[in-house]
Amino acid sequence: MSFILSLLFSTALAQKAPDHVCSPEKPAHFLIFETRDKNSKPIYQVGLCDSVPGYGPTKLRALSRRELADALVQSRAELGPEAAKFWNDNLGISLKQLEGANDDQNIADQMMMFPQSGNLENVKRAAEWLRTNQGITSSTEQLKGDRSSDVLQDWFGAFESLCRVAGGRWMEKRDISVEGGLALDNQTTAERAEAAQGRVVCKCGGYAFSNPVDYRCDKSPGASRLFIEAVGSGGSAPSRRDKGIRR
């Protein structure tokens, strides 16, 4: 299964220290940022700026399946039965991607995503549904200009932190040298993020672990499943009225 970062950016990464894109010292908030399509037209995406306990500053991350499913439910109050069509046609999020799962293989196949559109207003609407559903009081911010490299580095760091906190194994191959008894990292964060694209870097047992927000990895002896729903992951998935969606 391809590593989730490969879905987002094909832009060559600048070789520089990470430049965090989230507002420091600010509580959890949503951030709209820009990338570019192959014709250099702006693509607007939205992610969540939040901190992972024990892992440094607030970072930008993608949204989990459950978070997006709950936001779709929230959008029904405004859009009614057209909600699913709006998310699919305008934000790149299909009902198929929001299906729940009850077995390890299908959970391993779940992806975290950044809702995206060439229309900024569509992304602003998604951010408001997400913000309302999660009870986040901080206003949504917008990052001006194409800063794909900074965003990718931030998300890479956030994903590593989420993986470790949820009990996953981080599988990234690092370019490390030892000099004078000190282990030196020979790669910038940008180089590490670029090298990880297309690879499974977080695992739970023998499976890819791509959704460490909704699930934790349970390798306890005798456990019937590896992926256990995280406490407080939350809310209700779209109802069975939406074809193909289940809890």
PDB file of C-alpha atoms in Angstrom:
ATOM      1  CA  MET A   1       0.000   0.000   0.000  1.00  0.00           C
ATOM      2  CA  SER A   2       1.456   3.344  -0.997  1.00  0.00           C
ATOM      3  CA  PHE A   3       2.408   5.750   1.713  1.00  0.00           C
ATOM      4  CA  ILE A   4      -0.202   8.479   2.055  1.00  0.00           C
ATOM      5  CA  LEU A   5       2.176  11.341   1.422  1.00  0.00           C
ATOM      6  CA  SER A   6       2.591  10.235  -2.188  1.00  0.00           C
ATOM      7  CA  LEU A   7      -0.978  11.356  -2.886  1.00  0.00           C
ATOM      8  CA  LEU A   8      -0.285  14.944  -2.070  1.00  0.00           C
ATOM      9  CA  PHE A   9       2.740  16.543  -3.642  1.00  0.00           C
ATOM     10  CA  SER A  10       5.026  15.982  -6.614  1.00  0.00           C
ATOM     11  CA  THR A  11       6.874  19.278  -6.177  1.00  0.00           C
ATOM     12  CA  ALA A  12      10.614  18.924  -5.594  1.00  0.00           C
ATOM     13  CA  LEU A  13      11.431  19.657  -1.975  1.00  0.00           C
ATOM     14  CA  ALA A  14      13.781  22.472  -0.978  1.00  0.00           C
ATOM     15  CA  GLN A  15      16.746  21.347   1.099  1.00  0.00           C
ATOM     16  CA  LYS A  16      16.258  23.438   4.197  1.00  0.00           C
ATOM     17  CA  ALA A  17      15.238  23.138   7.808  1.00  0.00           C
ATOM     18  CA  PRO A  18      11.509  22.681   8.408  1.00  0.00           C
ATOM     19  CA  ASP A  19       9.427  25.837   8.493  1.00  0.00           C
ATOM     20  CA  HIS A  20       6.362  24.960  10.531  1.00  0.00           C
ATOM     21  CA  VAL A  21       3.174  26.225   8.984  1.00  0.00           C
ATOM     22  CA  CYS A  22       0.862  26.174  12.018  1.00  0.00           C
ATOM     23  CA  SER A  23       0.483  29.127  14.345  1.00  0.00           C
ATOM     24  CA  PRO A  24       2.652  28.564  17.429  1.00  0.00           C
ATOM     25  CA  GLU A  25       1.076  28.697  20.861  1.00  0.00           C
ATOM     26  CA  LYS A  26      -2.410  28.546  19.321  1.00  0.00           C
ATOM     27  CA  PRO A  27      -4.943  25.879  20.275  1.00  0.00           C
ATOM     28  CA  ALA A  28      -6.050  23.366  17.670  1.00  0.00           C
ATOM     29  CA  HIS A  29      -7.179  25.064  14.475  1.00  0.00           C
ATOM     30  CA  PHE A  30      -7.803  24.260  10.833  1.00  0.00           C
ATOM     31  CA  LEU A  31      -5.454  25.561   8.157  1.00  0.00           C
ATOM     32  CA  ILE A  32      -6.146  26.102   4.452  1.00  0.00           C
ATOM     33  CA  PHE A  33      -3.021  25.915   2.313  1.00  0.00           C
ATOM     34  CA  GLU A  34      -2.115  26.000  -1.371  1.00  0.00           C
ATOM     35  CA  THR A  35      -0.369  23.593  -3.696  1.00  0.00           C
ATOM     36  CA  ARG A  36      -0.264  23.630  -7.499  1.00  0.00           C
ATOM     37  CA  ASP A  37      -1.594  21.306 -10.157  1.00  0.00           C
ATOM     38  CA  LYS A  38       0.392  20.325 -13.256  1.00  0.00           C
ATOM     39  CA  ASN A  39      -0.724  23.531 -14.971  1.00  0.00           C
ATOM     40  CA  SER A  40       0.430  25.649 -11.993  1.00  0.00           C
ATOM     41  CA  LYS A  41      -3.133  26.479 -11.001  1.00  0.00           C
ATOM     42  CA  PRO A  42      -3.706  26.754  -7.231  1.00  0.00           C
ATOM     43  CA  ILE A  43      -5.251  23.837  -5.395  1.00  0.00           C
ATOM     44  CA  TYR A  44      -6.606  24.635  -1.935  1.00  0.00           C
ATOM     45  CA  GLN A  45      -6.500  22.010   0.802  1.00  0.00           C
ATOM     46  CA  VAL A  46      -7.480  21.946   4.454  1.00  0.00           C
ATOM     47  CA  GLY A  47      -5.835  20.134   7.347  1.00  0.00           C
ATOM     48  CA  LEU A  48      -5.810  20.222  11.124  1.00  0.00           C
ATOM     49  CA  CYS A  49      -3.108  21.923  13.163  1.00  0.00           C
ATOM     50  CA  ASP A  50      -2.798  20.098  16.467  1.00  0.00           C
ATOM     51  CA  SER A  51      -0.199  18.750  18.861  1.00  0.00           C
ATOM     52  CA  VAL A  52       0.613  15.149  19.725  1.00  0.00           C
ATOM     53  CA  PRO A  53       1.422  14.664  23.432  1.00  0.00           C
ATOM     54  CA  GLY A  54       5.150  14.432  24.020  1.00  0.00           C
ATOM     55  CA  TYR A  55       6.140  15.303  20.437  1.00  0.00           C
ATOM     56  CA  GLY A  56       6.948  18.969  20.271  1.00  0.00           C
ATOM     57  CA  PRO A  57       5.137  21.826  18.551  1.00  0.00           C
ATOM     58  CA  THR A  58       1.780  21.899  16.824  1.00  0.00           C
ATOM     59  CA  LYS A  59       1.948  20.358  13.352  1.00  0.00           C
ATOM     60  CA  LEU A  60      -0.362  20.145  10.371  1.00  0.00           C
ATOM     61  CA  ARG A  61      -1.920  16.771   9.676  1.00  0.00           C
ATOM     62  CA  ALA A  62      -4.427  15.200   7.322  1.00  0.00           C
ATOM     63  CA  LEU A  63      -7.939  14.226   8.427  1.00  0.00           C
ATOM     64  CA  SER A  64      -8.901  10.696   9.419  1.00  0.00           C
ATOM     65  CA  ARG A  65     -11.692   8.672   7.868  1.00  0.00           C
ATOM     66  CA  ARG A  66     -13.867   9.116  10.945  1.00  0.00           C
ATOM     67  CA  GLU A  67     -13.310  12.880  11.100  1.00  0.00           C
ATOM     68  CA  LEU A  68     -14.282  13.271   7.456  1.00  0.00           C
ATOM     69  CA  ALA A  69     -17.297  10.976   7.791  1.00  0.00           C
ATOM     70  CA  ASP A  70     -18.524  12.999  10.766  1.00  0.00           C
ATOM     71  CA  ALA A  71     -18.042  16.247   8.867  1.00  0.00           C
ATOM     72  CA  LEU A  72     -20.111  14.856   5.994  1.00  0.00           C
ATOM     73  CA  VAL A  73     -22.876  14.190   8.499  1.00  0.00           C
ATOM     74  CA  GLN A  74     -22.494  17.783   9.741  1.00  0.00           C
ATOM     75  CA  SER A  75     -22.824  19.109   6.193  1.00  0.00           C
ATOM     76  CA  ARG A  76     -26.221  17.449   5.750  1.00  0.00           C
ATOM     77  CA  ALA A  77     -27.785  20.167   7.902  1.00  0.00           C
ATOM     78  CA  GLU A  78     -26.921  22.614   5.097  1.00  0.00           C
ATOM     79  CA  LEU A  79     -26.939  20.456   1.977  1.00  0.00           C
ATOM     80  CA  GLY A  80     -29.426  17.703   2.765  1.00  0.00           C
ATOM     81  CA  PRO A  81     -29.246  14.649   0.484  1.00  0.00           C
ATOM     82  CA  GLU A  82     -26.787  16.439  -1.813  1.00  0.00           C
ATOM     83  CA  ALA A  83     -24.053  16.388   0.863  1.00  0.00           C
ATOM     84  CA  ALA A  84     -22.324  13.230  -0.360  1.00  0.00           C
ATOM     85  CA  LYS A  85     -22.318  14.493  -3.960  1.00  0.00           C
ATOM     86  CA  PHE A  86     -20.807  17.816  -2.859  1.00  0.00           C
ATOM     87  CA  TRP A  87     -17.934  16.123  -1.018  1.00  0.00           C
ATOM     88  CA  ASN A  88     -17.261  13.791  -3.921  1.00  0.00           C
ATOM     89  CA  ASP A  89     -17.514  16.293  -6.778  1.00  0.00           C
ATOM     90  CA  ASN A  90     -15.989  19.338  -5.094  1.00  0.00           C
ATOM     91  CA  LEU A  91     -13.636  18.095  -2.375  1.00  0.00           C
ATOM     92  CA  GLY A  92     -12.266  14.822  -3.732  1.00  0.00           C
ATOM     93  CA  ILE A  93     -13.735  12.716  -0.903  1.00  0.00           C
ATOM     94  CA  SER A  94     -15.915   9.798  -1.994  1.00  0.00           C
ATOM     95  CA  LEU A  95     -18.298   7.680   0.061  1.00  0.00           C
ATOM     96  CA  LYS A  96     -16.101   4.683  -0.721  1.00  0.00           C
ATOM     97  CA  GLN A  97     -13.220   6.348   1.096  1.00  0.00           C
ATOM     98  CA  LEU A  98     -15.404   6.972   4.147  1.00  0.00           C
ATOM     99  CA  GLU A  99     -16.572   3.391   4.612  1.00  0.00           C
ATOM    100  CA  GLY A 100     -16.073   1.947   8.081  1.00  0.00           C
ATOM    101  CA  ALA A 101     -14.311  -1.364   8.623  1.00  0.00           C
ATOM    102  CA  ASN A 102     -14.344  -4.201  11.141  1.00  0.00           C
ATOM    103  CA  ASP A 103     -11.303  -6.213  10.087  1.00  0.00           C
ATOM    104  CA  ASP A 104      -7.570  -5.529  10.124  1.00  0.00           C
ATOM    105  CA  GLN A 105      -7.040  -5.662   6.354  1.00  0.00           C
ATOM    106  CA  ASN A 106      -9.694  -3.069   5.539  1.00  0.00           C
ATOM    107  CA  ILE A 107      -8.624  -0.822   8.414  1.00  0.00           C
ATOM    108  CA  ALA A 108      -5.047  -1.005   7.115  1.00  0.00           C
ATOM    109  CA  ASP A 109      -6.311   0.205   3.742  1.00  0.00           C
ATOM    110  CA  GLN A 110      -7.833   3.378   5.196  1.00  0.00           C
ATOM    111  CA  MET A 111      -6.150   6.637   4.282  1.00  0.00           C
ATOM    112  CA  MET A 112      -5.957  10.035   5.926  1.00  0.00           C
ATOM    113  CA  MET A 113      -6.786  12.837   3.502  1.00  0.00           C
ATOM    114  CA  PHE A 114      -6.721  16.572   2.895  1.00  0.00           C
ATOM    115  CA  PRO A 115     -10.029  17.705   1.332  1.00  0.00           C
ATOM    116  CA  GLN A 116      -9.067  19.767  -1.719  1.00  0.00           C
ATOM    117  CA  SER A 117     -10.516  21.897  -4.502  1.00  0.00           C
ATOM    118  CA  GLY A 118      -9.547  24.510  -7.039  1.00  0.00           C
ATOM    119  CA  ASN A 119     -12.372  26.574  -5.551  1.00  0.00           C
ATOM    120  CA  LEU A 120     -11.363  28.235  -2.277  1.00  0.00           C
ATOM    121  CA  GLU A 121     -14.956  28.686  -1.122  1.00  0.00           C
ATOM    122  CA  ASN A 122     -15.588  24.935  -1.273  1.00  0.00           C
ATOM    123  CA  VAL A 123     -12.608  24.307   0.986  1.00  0.00           C
ATOM    124  CA  LYS A 124     -13.728  27.028   3.396  1.00  0.00           C
ATOM    125  CA  ARG A 125     -17.108  25.308   3.681  1.00  0.00           C
ATOM    126  CA  ALA A 126     -15.417  21.984   4.433  1.00  0.00           C
ATOM    127  CA  ALA A 127     -13.254  23.657   7.077  1.00  0.00           C
ATOM    128  CA  GLU A 128     -16.333  25.082   8.780  1.00  0.00           C
ATOM    129  CA  TRP A 129     -18.102  21.707   8.863  1.00  0.00           C
ATOM    130  CA  LEU A 130     -14.964  20.095  10.281  1.00  0.00           C
ATOM    131  CA  ARG A 131     -14.490  22.861  12.833  1.00  0.00           C
ATOM    132  CA  THR A 132     -18.109  22.763  13.992  1.00  0.00           C
ATOM    133  CA  ASN A 133     -18.200  18.996  14.235  1.00  0.00           C
ATOM    134  CA  GLN A 134     -15.019  18.837  16.322  1.00  0.00           C
ATOM    135  CA  GLY A 135     -16.003  21.732  18.560  1.00  0.00           C
ATOM    136  CA  ILE A 136     -12.872  23.730  17.726  1.00  0.00           C
ATOM    137  CA  THR A 137     -13.346  27.378  18.650  1.00  0.00           C
ATOM    138  CA  SER A 138     -10.223  28.784  16.986  1.00  0.00           C
ATOM    139  CA  SER A 139     -10.873  30.390  13.625  1.00  0.00           C
ATOM    140  CA  THR A 140      -9.599  28.743  10.453  1.00  0.00           C
ATOM    141  CA  GLU A 141      -6.417  30.274   9.070  1.00  0.00           C
ATOM    142  CA  GLN A 142      -5.163  30.475   5.493  1.00  0.00           C
ATOM    143  CA  LEU A 143      -1.558  30.041   4.427  1.00  0.00           C
ATOM    144  CA  LYS A 144      -0.814  32.298   1.485  1.00  0.00           C
ATOM    145  CA  GLY A 145       1.196  31.069  -1.476  1.00  0.00           C
ATOM    146  CA  ASP A 146       2.445  27.632  -2.482  1.00  0.00           C
ATOM    147  CA  ARG A 147       4.483  26.189   0.392  1.00  0.00           C
ATOM    148  CA  SER A 148       4.251  22.509  -0.515  1.00  0.00           C
ATOM    149  CA  SER A 149       7.673  21.720   0.939  1.00  0.00           C
ATOM    150  CA  ASP A 150       6.892  23.208   4.341  1.00  0.00           C
ATOM    151  CA  VAL A 151       3.481  21.522   4.463  1.00  0.00           C
ATOM    152  CA  LEU A 152       4.905  18.122   3.511  1.00  0.00           C
ATOM    153  CA  GLN A 153       7.611  18.343   6.161  1.00  0.00           C
ATOM    154  CA  ASP A 154       5.087  19.316   8.830  1.00  0.00           C
ATOM    155  CA  TRP A 155       2.740  16.452   7.899  1.00  0.00           C
ATOM    156  CA  PHE A 156       5.622  13.994   7.780  1.00  0.00           C
ATOM    157  CA  GLY A 157       6.585  14.924  11.337  1.00  0.00           C
ATOM    158  CA  ALA A 158       2.986  14.785  12.512  1.00  0.00           C
ATOM    159  CA  PHE A 159       2.462  11.338  10.969  1.00  0.00           C
ATOM    160  CA  GLU A 160       5.595   9.950  12.624  1.00  0.00           C
ATOM    161  CA  SER A 161       4.431  11.248  16.004  1.00  0.00           C
ATOM    162  CA  LEU A 162       0.908   9.878  15.556  1.00  0.00           C
ATOM    163  CA  CYS A 163       2.306   6.512  14.475  1.00  0.00           C
ATOM    164  CA  ARG A 164       4.483   6.137  17.558  1.00  0.00           C
ATOM    165  CA  VAL A 165       1.855   7.358  20.041  1.00  0.00           C
ATOM    166  CA  ALA A 166      -0.706   4.910  18.609  1.00  0.00           C
ATOM    167  CA  GLY A 167       1.701   1.977  19.066  1.00  0.00           C
ATOM    168  CA  GLY A 168       2.852   1.634  15.475  1.00  0.00           C
ATOM    169  CA  ARG A 169       6.395   0.792  14.314  1.00  0.00           C
ATOM    170  CA  TRP A 170       8.147   3.550  12.369  1.00  0.00           C
ATOM    171  CA  MET A 171       9.912   1.865   9.457  1.00  0.00           C
ATOM    172  CA  GLU A 172      11.723   4.769   7.818  1.00  0.00           C
ATOM    173  CA  LYS A 173      15.271   4.036   6.684  1.00  0.00           C
ATOM    174  CA  ARG A 174      17.531   6.810   7.930  1.00  0.00           C
ATOM    175  CA  ASP A 175      20.902   7.913   6.600  1.00  0.00           C
ATOM    176  CA  ILE A 176      22.851   7.863   9.853  1.00  0.00           C
ATOM    177  CA  SER A 177      26.601   8.037  10.386  1.00  0.00           C
ATOM    178  CA  VAL A 178      28.572   7.607  13.612  1.00  0.00           C
ATOM    179  CA  GLU A 179      31.440   9.945  14.302  1.00  0.00           C
ATOM    180  CA  GLY A 180      33.278  10.139  17.590  1.00  0.00           C
ATOM    181  CA  GLY A 181      30.620   8.058  19.284  1.00  0.00           C
ATOM    182  CA  LEU A 182      27.829  10.394  18.140  1.00  0.00           C
ATOM    183  CA  ALA A 183      25.051   9.313  15.789  1.00  0.00           C
ATOM    184  CA  LEU A 184      24.599  11.990  13.138  1.00  0.00           C
ATOM    185  CA  ASP A 185      21.529  12.342  10.908  1.00  0.00           C
ATOM    186  CA  ASN A 186      22.766  13.105   7.403  1.00  0.00           C
ATOM    187  CA  GLN A 187      19.339  14.004   5.996  1.00  0.00           C
ATOM    188  CA  THR A 188      17.212  17.103   6.281  1.00  0.00           C
ATOM    189  CA  THR A 189      13.547  16.689   7.139  1.00  0.00           C
ATOM    190  CA  ALA A 190      12.745  17.510   3.521  1.00  0.00           C
ATOM    191  CA  GLU A 191      14.992  14.737   2.248  1.00  0.00           C
ATOM    192  CA  ARG A 192      13.508  12.253   4.700  1.00  0.00           C
ATOM    193  CA  ALA A 193       9.953  13.167   3.684  1.00  0.00           C
ATOM    194  CA  GLU A 194      10.784  12.878   0.000  1.00  0.00           C
ATOM    195  CA  ALA A 195      12.461   9.483   0.467  1.00  0.00           C
ATOM    196  CA  ALA A 196       9.407   8.170   2.350  1.00  0.00           C
ATOM    197  CA  GLN A 197       6.958   8.825  -0.478  1.00  0.00           C
ATOM    198  CA  GLY A 198       5.589   5.626  -1.962  1.00  0.00           C
ATOM    199  CA  ARG A 199       6.738   3.573   1.054  1.00  0.00           C
ATOM    200  CA  VAL A 200       4.960   2.123   4.052  1.00  0.00           C
ATOM    201  CA  VAL A 201       6.718   3.812   6.960  1.00  0.00           C
ATOM    202  CA  CYS A 202       4.237   3.057   9.754  1.00  0.00           C
ATOM    203  CA  LYS A 203       3.207  -0.540  10.453  1.00  0.00           C
ATOM    204  CA  CYS A 204       1.083  -2.495  12.895  1.00  0.00           C
ATOM    205  CA  GLY A 205       2.123  -6.127  12.871  1.00  0.00           C
ATOM    206  CA  GLY A 206       2.342  -7.077   9.220  1.00  0.00           C
ATOM    207  CA  TYR A 207      -0.031  -4.342   8.062  1.00  0.00           C
ATOM    208  CA  ALA A 208       0.402  -0.768   6.960  1.00  0.00           C
ATOM    209  CA  PHE A 209      -0.849   1.615   9.660  1.00  0.00           C
ATOM    210  CA  SER A 210      -2.171   4.658   7.832  1.00  0.00           C
ATOM    211  CA  ASN A 211      -4.861   5.871  10.224  1.00  0.00           C
ATOM    212  CA  PRO A 212      -3.306   6.247  13.699  1.00  0.00           C
ATOM    213  CA  VAL A 213      -5.961   8.814  14.649  1.00  0.00           C
ATOM    214  CA  ASP A 214      -9.010   6.519  14.594  1.00  0.00           C
ATOM    215  CA  TYR A 215      -7.117   3.403  15.736  1.00  0.00           C
ATOM    216  CA  ARG A 216      -4.307   2.223  17.947  1.00  0.00           C
ATOM    217  CA  CYS A 217      -2.115  -0.811  17.379  1.00  0.00           C
ATOM    218  CA  ASP A 218      -2.707  -3.623  19.895  1.00  0.00           C
ATOM    219  CA  LYS A 219      -0.083  -6.374  19.737  1.00  0.00           C
ATOM    220  CA  SER A 220      -1.134  -7.958  23.029  1.00  0.00           C
ATOM    221  CA  PRO A 221      -0.758 -11.757  23.117  1.00  0.00           C
ATOM    222  CA  GLY A 222      -4.040 -13.403  22.243  1.00  0.00           C
ATOM    223  CA  ALA A 223      -5.671 -10.241  20.888  1.00  0.00           C
ATOM    224  CA  SER A 224      -8.219 -11.063  18.201  1.00  0.00           C
ATOM    225  CA  ARG A 225      -7.441  -7.907  16.208  1.00  0.00           C
ATOM    226  CA  LEU A 226      -4.431  -5.676  15.726  1.00  0.00           C
ATOM    227  CA  PHE A 227      -6.347  -2.443  15.154  1.00  0.00           C
ATOM    228  CA  ILE A 228      -8.429  -1.237  18.091  1.00  0.00           C
ATOM    229  CA  GLU A 229     -10.661   1.822  17.811  1.00  0.00           C
ATOM    230  CA  ALA A 230      -9.089   4.726  19.660  1.00  0.00           C
ATOM    231  CA  VAL A 231     -10.952   6.074  22.677  1.00  0.00           C
ATOM    232  CA  GLY A 232     -12.513   9.418  21.794  1.00  0.00           C
ATOM    233  CA  SER A 233     -11.997   8.951  18.065  1.00  0.00           C
ATOM    234  CA  GLY A 234     -15.472   9.723  17.749  1.00  0.00           C
ATOM    235  CA  GLY A 235     -18.829  10.633  16.494  1.00  0.00           C
ATOM    236  CA  SER A 236     -21.046   8.834  14.097  1.00  0.00           C
ATOM    237  CA  ALA A 237     -20.230   7.778  10.575  1.00  0.00           C
ATOM    238  CA  PRO A 238     -22.664   8.655   7.777  1.00  0.00           C
ATOM    239  CA  SER A 239     -25.829   6.635   8.159  1.00  0.00           C
ATOM    240  CA  ARG A 240     -26.762   3.640   6.093  1.00  0.00           C
ATOM    241  CA  ARG A 241     -28.950   5.929   4.006  1.00  0.00           C
ATOM    242  CA  ASP A 242     -25.729   6.733   2.174  1.00  0.00           C
ATOM    243  CA  LYS A 243     -25.004   3.736  -0.011  1.00  0.00           C
ATOM    244  CA  GLY A 244     -21.749   1.994   0.800  1.00  0.00           C
ATOM    245  CA  ILE A 245     -21.240   3.604   4.210  1.00  0.00           C
ATOM    246  CA  ARG A 246     -21.150   1.533   7.354  1.00  0.00           C
ATOM    247  CA  ARG A 247     -19.904   2.138  10.857  1.00  0.00           C
TER     248      ARG A 247
END
